[in-house]
mmCIF file of C-alpha atoms in Angstrom:
data_model
loop_
_atom_site.group_PDB
_atom_site.id
_atom_site.type_symbol
_atom_site.label_atom_id
_atom_site.label_comp_id
_atom_site.label_asym_id
_atom_site.label_seq_id
_atom_site.Cartn_x
_atom_site.Cartn_y
_atom_site.Cartn_z
ATOM 1 C CA UNK A 1 -10.126 6.968 -26.266
ATOM 2 C CA UNK A 2 -8.939 4.392 -23.757
ATOM 3 C CA UNK A 3 -5.830 3.862 -25.900
ATOM 4 C CA UNK A 4 -4.856 7.501 -25.431
ATOM 5 C CA UNK A 5 -5.122 7.057 -21.654
ATOM 6 C CA UNK A 6 -2.785 4.051 -21.678
ATOM 7 C CA UNK A 7 -0.477 6.057 -23.945
ATOM 8 C CA UNK A 8 -0.456 8.784 -21.268
ATOM 9 C CA UNK A 9 0.426 6.155 -18.633
ATOM 10 C CA UNK A 10 3.291 4.935 -20.853
ATOM 11 C CA UNK A 11 4.534 8.520 -21.137
ATOM 12 C CA UNK A 12 4.581 8.722 -17.306
ATOM 13 C CA UNK A 13 6.810 5.640 -17.225
ATOM 14 C CA UNK A 14 9.554 7.555 -19.056
ATOM 15 C CA UNK A 15 10.474 9.705 -16.057
ATOM 16 C CA UNK A 16 11.243 6.847 -13.655
ATOM 17 C CA UNK A 17 13.310 5.222 -16.420
ATOM 18 C CA UNK A 18 15.415 8.370 -16.709
ATOM 19 C CA UNK A 19 16.007 8.221 -12.936
ATOM 20 C CA UNK A 20 17.002 4.537 -13.191
ATOM 21 C CA UNK A 21 13.795 3.436 -11.480
ATOM 22 C CA UNK A 22 11.621 0.576 -12.713
ATOM 23 C CA UNK A 23 9.571 2.299 -15.454
ATOM 24 C CA UNK A 24 5.925 2.072 -14.456
ATOM 25 C CA UNK A 25 3.421 4.831 -15.121
ATOM 26 C CA UNK A 26 -0.250 5.356 -14.322
ATOM 27 C CA UNK A 27 -3.105 7.792 -14.839
ATOM 28 C CA UNK A 28 -6.550 8.119 -13.281
ATOM 29 C CA UNK A 29 -9.495 9.122 -15.433
ATOM 30 C CA UNK A 30 -12.648 10.765 -14.074
ATOM 31 C CA UNK A 31 -15.537 11.833 -16.324
ATOM 32 C CA UNK A 32 -13.421 11.424 -19.426
ATOM 33 C CA UNK A 33 -10.469 13.431 -18.164
ATOM 34 C CA UNK A 34 -7.117 12.578 -16.624
ATOM 35 C CA UNK A 35 -7.166 13.934 -13.060
ATOM 36 C CA UNK A 36 -3.917 12.372 -11.824
ATOM 37 C CA UNK A 37 -0.768 11.135 -13.551
ATOM 38 C CA UNK A 38 2.541 9.846 -12.267
ATOM 39 C CA UNK A 39 5.158 7.151 -12.175
ATOM 40 C CA UNK A 40 7.094 4.977 -9.790
ATOM 41 C CA UNK A 41 9.001 7.232 -7.361
ATOM 42 C CA UNK A 42 10.239 4.769 -4.717
ATOM 43 C CA UNK A 43 13.938 5.593 -5.149
ATOM 44 C CA UNK A 44 13.455 9.302 -5.795
ATOM 45 C CA UNK A 45 11.435 9.751 -2.591
ATOM 46 C CA UNK A 46 12.974 6.996 -0.454
ATOM 47 C CA UNK A 47 9.428 5.716 -0.113
ATOM 48 C CA UNK A 48 8.735 2.025 -0.758
ATOM 49 C CA UNK A 49 5.014 2.828 -0.993
ATOM 50 C CA UNK A 50 5.494 5.286 -3.869
ATOM 51 C CA UNK A 51 4.496 2.909 -6.662
ATOM 52 C CA UNK A 52 2.842 4.617 -9.645
ATOM 53 C CA UNK A 53 -0.642 3.460 -8.594
ATOM 54 C CA UNK A 54 -0.298 4.818 -5.042
ATOM 55 C CA UNK A 55 1.134 8.106 -6.324
ATOM 56 C CA UNK A 56 -1.864 8.703 -8.614
ATOM 57 C CA UNK A 57 -4.519 7.430 -6.176
ATOM 58 C CA UNK A 58 -3.269 9.803 -3.470
ATOM 59 C CA UNK A 59 -3.259 12.668 -5.966
ATOM 60 C CA UNK A 60 -6.760 11.900 -7.234
ATOM 61 C CA UNK A 61 -8.140 11.582 -3.686
ATOM 62 C CA UNK A 62 -6.642 14.936 -2.789
ATOM 63 C CA UNK A 63 -8.142 16.504 -5.891
ATOM 64 C CA UNK A 64 -11.614 15.078 -5.325
ATOM 65 C CA UNK A 65 -11.472 15.575 -1.529
ATOM 66 C CA UNK A 66 -12.446 11.974 -0.907
ATOM 67 C CA UNK A 67 -10.838 8.680 -0.034
ATOM 68 C CA UNK A 68 -13.210 6.958 -2.454
ATOM 69 C CA UNK A 69 -12.743 7.116 -6.243
ATOM 70 C CA UNK A 70 -16.008 5.382 -7.180
ATOM 71 C CA UNK A 71 -16.343 6.683 -10.724
ATOM 72 C CA UNK A 72 -12.671 6.645 -11.559
ATOM 73 C CA UNK A 73 -10.687 4.339 -13.819
ATOM 74 C CA UNK A 74 -6.998 3.556 -13.436
ATOM 75 C CA UNK A 75 -4.604 2.859 -16.325
ATOM 76 C CA UNK A 76 -1.254 1.336 -15.403
ATOM 77 C CA UNK A 77 1.584 0.031 -17.563
ATOM 78 C CA UNK A 78 2.411 -2.990 -15.351
ATOM 79 C CA UNK A 79 0.163 -5.352 -13.421
ATOM 80 C CA UNK A 80 -0.265 -3.947 -9.882
ATOM 81 C CA UNK A 81 1.583 -5.710 -7.061
ATOM 82 C CA UNK A 82 -0.246 -7.068 -4.006
ATOM 83 C CA UNK A 83 0.028 -3.740 -2.155
ATOM 84 C CA UNK A 84 -1.384 -1.727 -5.037
ATOM 85 C CA UNK A 85 -4.079 -4.282 -5.861
ATOM 86 C CA UNK A 86 -5.403 -3.888 -2.310
ATOM 87 C CA UNK A 87 -5.264 -0.080 -2.376
ATOM 88 C CA UNK A 88 -7.123 -0.017 -5.713
ATOM 89 C CA UNK A 89 -9.842 -2.025 -3.982
ATOM 90 C CA UNK A 90 -9.955 0.232 -0.897
ATOM 91 C CA UNK A 91 -10.203 3.329 -3.127
ATOM 92 C CA UNK A 92 -13.184 1.761 -4.953
ATOM 93 C CA UNK A 93 -11.636 2.230 -8.405
ATOM 94 C CA UNK A 94 -14.267 1.285 -11.006
ATOM 95 C CA UNK A 95 -12.171 -0.106 -13.857
ATOM 96 C CA UNK A 96 -8.548 -1.185 -13.906
ATOM 97 C CA UNK A 97 -6.703 -1.238 -17.233
ATOM 98 C CA UNK A 98 -3.364 -3.088 -17.262
ATOM 99 C CA UNK A 99 -0.722 -3.164 -20.017
ATOM 100 C CA UNK A 100 2.004 -5.739 -19.237
ATOM 101 C CA UNK A 101 1.434 -8.705 -16.943
ATOM 102 C CA UNK A 102 3.804 -9.263 -13.985
ATOM 103 C CA UNK A 103 4.120 -12.982 -13.349
ATOM 104 C CA UNK A 104 6.708 -12.571 -10.566
ATOM 105 C CA UNK A 105 5.300 -9.638 -8.625
ATOM 106 C CA UNK A 106 1.687 -9.111 -9.712
ATOM 107 C CA UNK A 107 -1.239 -9.434 -7.322
ATOM 108 C CA UNK A 108 -4.189 -9.156 -9.713
ATOM 109 C CA UNK A 109 -3.799 -11.773 -12.462
ATOM 110 C CA UNK A 110 -0.958 -13.543 -10.620
ATOM 111 C CA UNK A 111 0.213 -14.201 -7.064
ATOM 112 C CA UNK A 112 -2.475 -13.634 -4.461
ATOM 113 C CA UNK A 113 -5.051 -12.681 -7.150
ATOM 114 C CA UNK A 114 -6.495 -10.356 -4.532
ATOM 115 C CA UNK A 115 -9.829 -9.631 -6.226
ATOM 116 C CA UNK A 116 -10.768 -13.317 -6.051
ATOM 117 C CA UNK A 117 -10.262 -13.468 -2.259
ATOM 118 C CA UNK A 118 -12.904 -13.435 0.484
ATOM 119 C CA UNK A 119 -11.031 -10.609 2.245
ATOM 120 C CA UNK A 120 -11.473 -8.366 -0.806
ATOM 121 C CA UNK A 121 -14.593 -6.242 -0.372
ATOM 122 C CA UNK A 122 -14.556 -4.366 -3.695
ATOM 123 C CA UNK A 123 -13.147 -5.560 -7.012
ATOM 124 C CA UNK A 124 -12.725 -3.284 -10.031
ATOM 125 C CA UNK A 125 -13.492 -4.531 -13.532
ATOM 126 C CA UNK A 126 -10.114 -5.638 -14.886
ATOM 127 C CA UNK A 127 -8.958 -5.260 -18.494
ATOM 128 C CA UNK A 128 -5.471 -6.539 -19.269
ATOM 129 C CA UNK A 129 -3.095 -6.773 -22.212
ATOM 130 C CA UNK A 130 -3.703 -3.239 -23.558
ATOM 131 C CA UNK A 131 -0.588 -2.058 -25.398
ATOM 132 C CA UNK A 132 1.311 -4.755 -23.590
ATOM 133 C CA UNK A 133 3.989 -4.873 -26.277
ATOM 134 C CA UNK A 134 4.984 -1.227 -25.796
ATOM 135 C CA UNK A 135 4.892 -1.553 -22.014
ATOM 136 C CA UNK A 136 6.799 -4.839 -22.039
ATOM 137 C CA UNK A 137 9.478 -3.461 -24.355
ATOM 138 C CA UNK A 138 10.016 -0.452 -22.121
ATOM 139 C CA UNK A 139 10.582 -2.737 -19.131
ATOM 140 C CA UNK A 140 12.853 -5.084 -21.106
ATOM 141 C CA UNK A 141 14.972 -2.149 -22.298
ATOM 142 C CA UNK A 142 15.304 -0.947 -18.718
ATOM 143 C CA UNK A 143 16.387 -4.269 -17.231
ATOM 144 C CA UNK A 144 18.739 -4.918 -20.169
ATOM 145 C CA UNK A 145 20.493 -1.583 -19.655
ATOM 146 C CA UNK A 146 20.744 -2.227 -15.910
ATOM 147 C CA UNK A 147 22.402 -5.575 -16.556
ATOM 148 C CA UNK A 148 24.769 -3.945 -19.042
ATOM 149 C CA UNK A 149 25.757 -1.363 -16.438
ATOM 150 C CA UNK A 150 26.172 -3.980 -13.723
ATOM 151 C CA UNK B 1 10.918 -3.618 26.609
ATOM 152 C CA UNK B 2 8.837 -4.855 23.693
ATOM 153 C CA UNK B 3 5.722 -4.410 25.847
ATOM 154 C CA UNK B 4 6.455 -0.711 26.165
ATOM 155 C CA UNK B 5 6.677 -0.445 22.369
ATOM 156 C CA UNK B 6 3.259 -2.068 21.897
ATOM 157 C CA UNK B 7 1.951 0.233 24.624
ATOM 158 C CA UNK B 8 3.255 3.178 22.560
ATOM 159 C CA UNK B 9 1.433 1.801 19.498
ATOM 160 C CA UNK B 10 -1.768 1.522 21.565
ATOM 161 C CA UNK B 11 -1.343 5.155 22.622
ATOM 162 C CA UNK B 12 -1.110 6.126 18.931
ATOM 163 C CA UNK B 13 -4.458 4.429 18.322
ATOM 164 C CA UNK B 14 -6.178 6.931 20.636
ATOM 165 C CA UNK B 15 -5.926 9.840 18.186
ATOM 166 C CA UNK B 16 -7.750 8.152 15.293
ATOM 167 C CA UNK B 17 -10.447 7.057 17.770
ATOM 168 C CA UNK B 18 -10.966 10.685 18.786
ATOM 169 C CA UNK B 19 -11.411 11.573 15.089
ATOM 170 C CA UNK B 20 -13.922 8.739 14.639
ATOM 171 C CA UNK B 21 -11.439 6.717 12.607
ATOM 172 C CA UNK B 22 -10.793 3.007 13.123
ATOM 173 C CA UNK B 23 -8.332 3.058 16.049
ATOM 174 C CA UNK B 24 -5.107 1.479 14.845
ATOM 175 C CA UNK B 25 -1.659 2.666 15.939
ATOM 176 C CA UNK B 26 1.887 1.684 15.080
ATOM 177 C CA UNK B 27 5.497 2.466 15.942
ATOM 178 C CA UNK B 28 8.807 1.565 14.315
ATOM 179 C CA UNK B 29 11.787 0.720 16.482
ATOM 180 C CA UNK B 30 15.410 1.052 15.337
ATOM 181 C CA UNK B 31 18.361 0.277 17.604
ATOM 182 C CA UNK B 32 16.119 0.213 20.670
ATOM 183 C CA UNK B 33 14.414 3.522 19.986
ATOM 184 C CA UNK B 34 11.105 4.540 18.476
ATOM 185 C CA UNK B 35 11.910 6.429 15.257
ATOM 186 C CA UNK B 36 8.360 6.737 13.884
ATOM 187 C CA UNK B 37 4.926 6.683 15.478
ATOM 188 C CA UNK B 38 1.440 7.248 14.124
ATOM 189 C CA UNK B 39 -2.083 6.052 13.614
ATOM 190 C CA UNK B 40 -4.668 5.475 10.928
ATOM 191 C CA UNK B 41 -5.286 8.769 9.100
ATOM 192 C CA UNK B 42 -7.349 7.685 6.075
ATOM 193 C CA UNK B 43 -10.331 9.942 6.835
ATOM 194 C CA UNK B 44 -8.310 12.861 8.180
ATOM 195 C CA UNK B 45 -6.135 13.018 5.054
ATOM 196 C CA UNK B 46 -8.634 11.695 2.476
ATOM 197 C CA UNK B 47 -5.981 9.108 1.721
ATOM 198 C CA UNK B 48 -6.992 5.435 1.575
ATOM 199 C CA UNK B 49 -3.310 4.478 1.788
ATOM 200 C CA UNK B 50 -2.809 6.253 5.131
ATOM 201 C CA UNK B 51 -3.082 3.157 7.321
ATOM 202 C CA UNK B 52 -0.987 3.329 10.508
ATOM 203 C CA UNK B 53 1.684 1.008 9.071
ATOM 204 C CA UNK B 54 2.138 3.061 5.892
ATOM 205 C CA UNK B 55 2.226 6.313 7.881
ATOM 206 C CA UNK B 56 5.079 5.070 10.092
ATOM 207 C CA UNK B 57 7.008 3.290 7.328
ATOM 208 C CA UNK B 58 7.045 6.460 5.224
ATOM 209 C CA UNK B 59 8.180 8.474 8.237
ATOM 210 C CA UNK B 60 10.936 6.012 9.168
ATOM 211 C CA UNK B 61 12.207 5.849 5.568
ATOM 212 C CA UNK B 62 12.348 9.629 5.422
ATOM 213 C CA UNK B 63 14.238 9.717 8.717
ATOM 214 C CA UNK B 64 16.760 7.064 7.700
ATOM 215 C CA UNK B 65 17.036 8.327 4.113
ATOM 216 C CA UNK B 66 16.365 4.886 2.711
ATOM 217 C CA UNK B 67 13.517 2.860 1.269
ATOM 218 C CA UNK B 68 14.771 -0.173 3.178
ATOM 219 C CA UNK B 69 14.268 -0.603 6.926
ATOM 220 C CA UNK B 70 16.389 -3.734 7.356
ATOM 221 C CA UNK B 71 17.097 -3.444 11.063
ATOM 222 C CA UNK B 72 13.737 -2.045 12.050
ATOM 223 C CA UNK B 73 10.839 -3.671 13.886
ATOM 224 C CA UNK B 74 7.208 -2.665 13.524
ATOM 225 C CA UNK B 75 4.628 -2.814 16.323
ATOM 226 C CA UNK B 76 0.989 -2.507 15.277
ATOM 227 C CA UNK B 77 -2.239 -2.854 17.259
ATOM 228 C CA UNK B 78 -4.193 -4.679 14.529
ATOM 229 C CA UNK B 79 -3.101 -7.332 12.039
ATOM 230 C CA UNK B 80 -1.943 -5.575 8.847
ATOM 231 C CA UNK B 81 -4.231 -5.742 5.816
ATOM 232 C CA UNK B 82 -3.048 -7.106 2.469
ATOM 233 C CA UNK B 83 -1.757 -3.698 1.344
ATOM 234 C CA UNK B 84 0.258 -3.137 4.501
ATOM 235 C CA UNK B 85 1.519 -6.721 4.655
ATOM 236 C CA UNK B 86 3.049 -6.230 1.201
ATOM 237 C CA UNK B 87 4.587 -2.857 2.054
ATOM 238 C CA UNK B 88 6.126 -4.284 5.242
ATOM 239 C CA UNK B 89 7.783 -6.885 3.011
ATOM 240 C CA UNK B 90 8.994 -4.307 0.441
ATOM 241 C CA UNK B 91 10.472 -2.181 3.247
ATOM 242 C CA UNK B 92 12.371 -5.221 4.560
ATOM 243 C CA UNK B 93 11.036 -4.837 8.115
ATOM 244 C CA UNK B 94 12.868 -7.342 10.338
ATOM 245 C CA UNK B 95 10.233 -8.208 12.946
ATOM 246 C CA UNK B 96 6.512 -7.591 12.950
ATOM 247 C CA UNK B 97 4.673 -7.514 16.290
ATOM 248 C CA UNK B 98 0.870 -7.667 16.096
ATOM 249 C CA UNK B 99 -1.661 -7.152 18.896
ATOM 250 C CA UNK B 100 -5.213 -8.069 17.750
ATOM 251 C CA UNK B 101 -5.886 -10.446 14.871
ATOM 252 C CA UNK B 102 -8.120 -9.297 11.977
ATOM 253 C CA UNK B 103 -9.999 -12.274 10.617
ATOM 254 C CA UNK B 104 -12.000 -10.223 8.103
ATOM 255 C CA UNK B 105 -9.367 -7.881 6.734
ATOM 256 C CA UNK B 106 -5.959 -9.223 7.719
ATOM 257 C CA UNK B 107 -3.352 -10.291 5.190
ATOM 258 C CA UNK B 108 -0.687 -11.817 7.432
ATOM 259 C CA UNK B 109 -2.319 -14.507 9.621
ATOM 260 C CA UNK B 110 -5.540 -14.433 7.585
ATOM 261 C CA UNK B 111 -6.730 -13.785 4.034
ATOM 262 C CA UNK B 112 -3.931 -13.922 1.469
ATOM 263 C CA UNK B 113 -1.335 -14.765 4.178
ATOM 264 C CA UNK B 114 1.091 -12.820 2.022
ATOM 265 C CA UNK B 115 4.317 -13.988 3.659
ATOM 266 C CA UNK B 116 3.560 -17.594 2.692
ATOM 267 C CA UNK B 117 3.227 -16.743 -1.013
ATOM 268 C CA UNK B 118 5.738 -17.309 -3.821
ATOM 269 C CA UNK B 119 5.387 -13.662 -4.893
ATOM 270 C CA UNK B 120 6.612 -12.510 -1.477
ATOM 271 C CA UNK B 121 10.358 -11.917 -1.618
ATOM 272 C CA UNK B 122 10.988 -10.934 2.024
ATOM 273 C CA UNK B 123 9.041 -12.038 5.084
ATOM 274 C CA UNK B 124 9.532 -10.469 8.531
ATOM 275 C CA UNK B 125 9.504 -12.604 11.656
ATOM 276 C CA UNK B 126 5.925 -12.385 12.918
ATOM 277 C CA UNK B 127 4.874 -12.290 16.597
ATOM 278 C CA UNK B 128 1.151 -12.038 17.261
ATOM 279 C CA UNK B 129 -1.219 -11.791 20.206
ATOM 280 C CA UNK B 130 0.812 -9.245 22.201
ATOM 281 C CA UNK B 131 -1.551 -7.203 24.398
ATOM 282 C CA UNK B 132 -4.365 -8.371 22.172
ATOM 283 C CA UNK B 133 -6.959 -7.853 24.919
ATOM 284 C CA UNK B 134 -6.229 -4.125 25.220
ATOM 285 C CA UNK B 135 -6.121 -3.690 21.440
ATOM 286 C CA UNK B 136 -9.282 -5.728 20.912
ATOM 287 C CA UNK B 137 -11.189 -3.826 23.586
ATOM 288 C CA UNK B 138 -10.246 -0.514 22.037
ATOM 289 C CA UNK B 139 -11.618 -1.661 18.678
ATOM 290 C CA UNK B 140 -14.773 -3.115 20.253
ATOM 291 C CA UNK B 141 -15.445 0.142 22.107
ATOM 292 C CA UNK B 142 -15.062 2.059 18.870
ATOM 293 C CA UNK B 143 -17.420 -0.078 16.807
ATOM 294 C CA UNK B 144 -19.965 -0.198 19.655
ATOM 295 C CA UNK B 145 -20.029 3.612 19.930
ATOM 296 C CA UNK B 146 -20.385 3.912 16.134
ATOM 297 C CA UNK B 147 -23.370 1.564 16.194
ATOM 298 C CA UNK B 148 -24.896 3.528 19.072
ATOM 299 C CA UNK B 149 -24.546 6.759 17.078
ATOM 300 C CA UNK B 150 -25.937 5.206 13.893
#
């Protein structure tokens, strides 16, 4: 079941890749169903806040009419950055499922490790490494093709 | 000159206060002019990402047609949280002017002190304590009236 949700997040990463954006996708699951899905849209929208996680959290909040997503789980293909880690906390996401780790830019398992900090007032349960090979390969392909073009 | 910009940010904090939202306001200045202004709208929009800083950064990016705000300065009445600190870095804001410090929730001078971290790839110049009395009193008034109502 959870594997199909990460698969859906990986599918959402395809669109940014086609637009030459870093391929990250995410979905939010509520009561066993996907209620929001999307990918990184920073370049497309000229919006540096439009990471996949923020795109789907905003969509889910709109759908549920609340700024709290207490019983929702988030699946994302790359470890959230510091900005997204904090928003996931503010939105009260229950469980966070991560595919590939992001040693350079992550803020959950790496970097500021936000959920371990005193200034973090809600931490989701974190599950990492799900389908990390597929997610990692997608990212590697993307950066390889960018280097080839450059 | 800079004082008038922080005064404009303080004015923007009045609207959220009227809506019973934490009164934080911000403006973005480009080539000596305010190009974006706004306040905290998390409750109004059911959007946990709609902090004052994110509201004005998105507006300025839309206006300039870019996800980078290299020559822009941001004035905000309360120290940015971890989420906003990271977005300010991603957007390449040049200078960050802060009024009141936020010991509990801040991510610039307090908490994760994001700009001092290895995973931070751009840090703005930070100026804090500007008109902090006015900003602090506005926040104190707000929390006092909330307690009185509760």
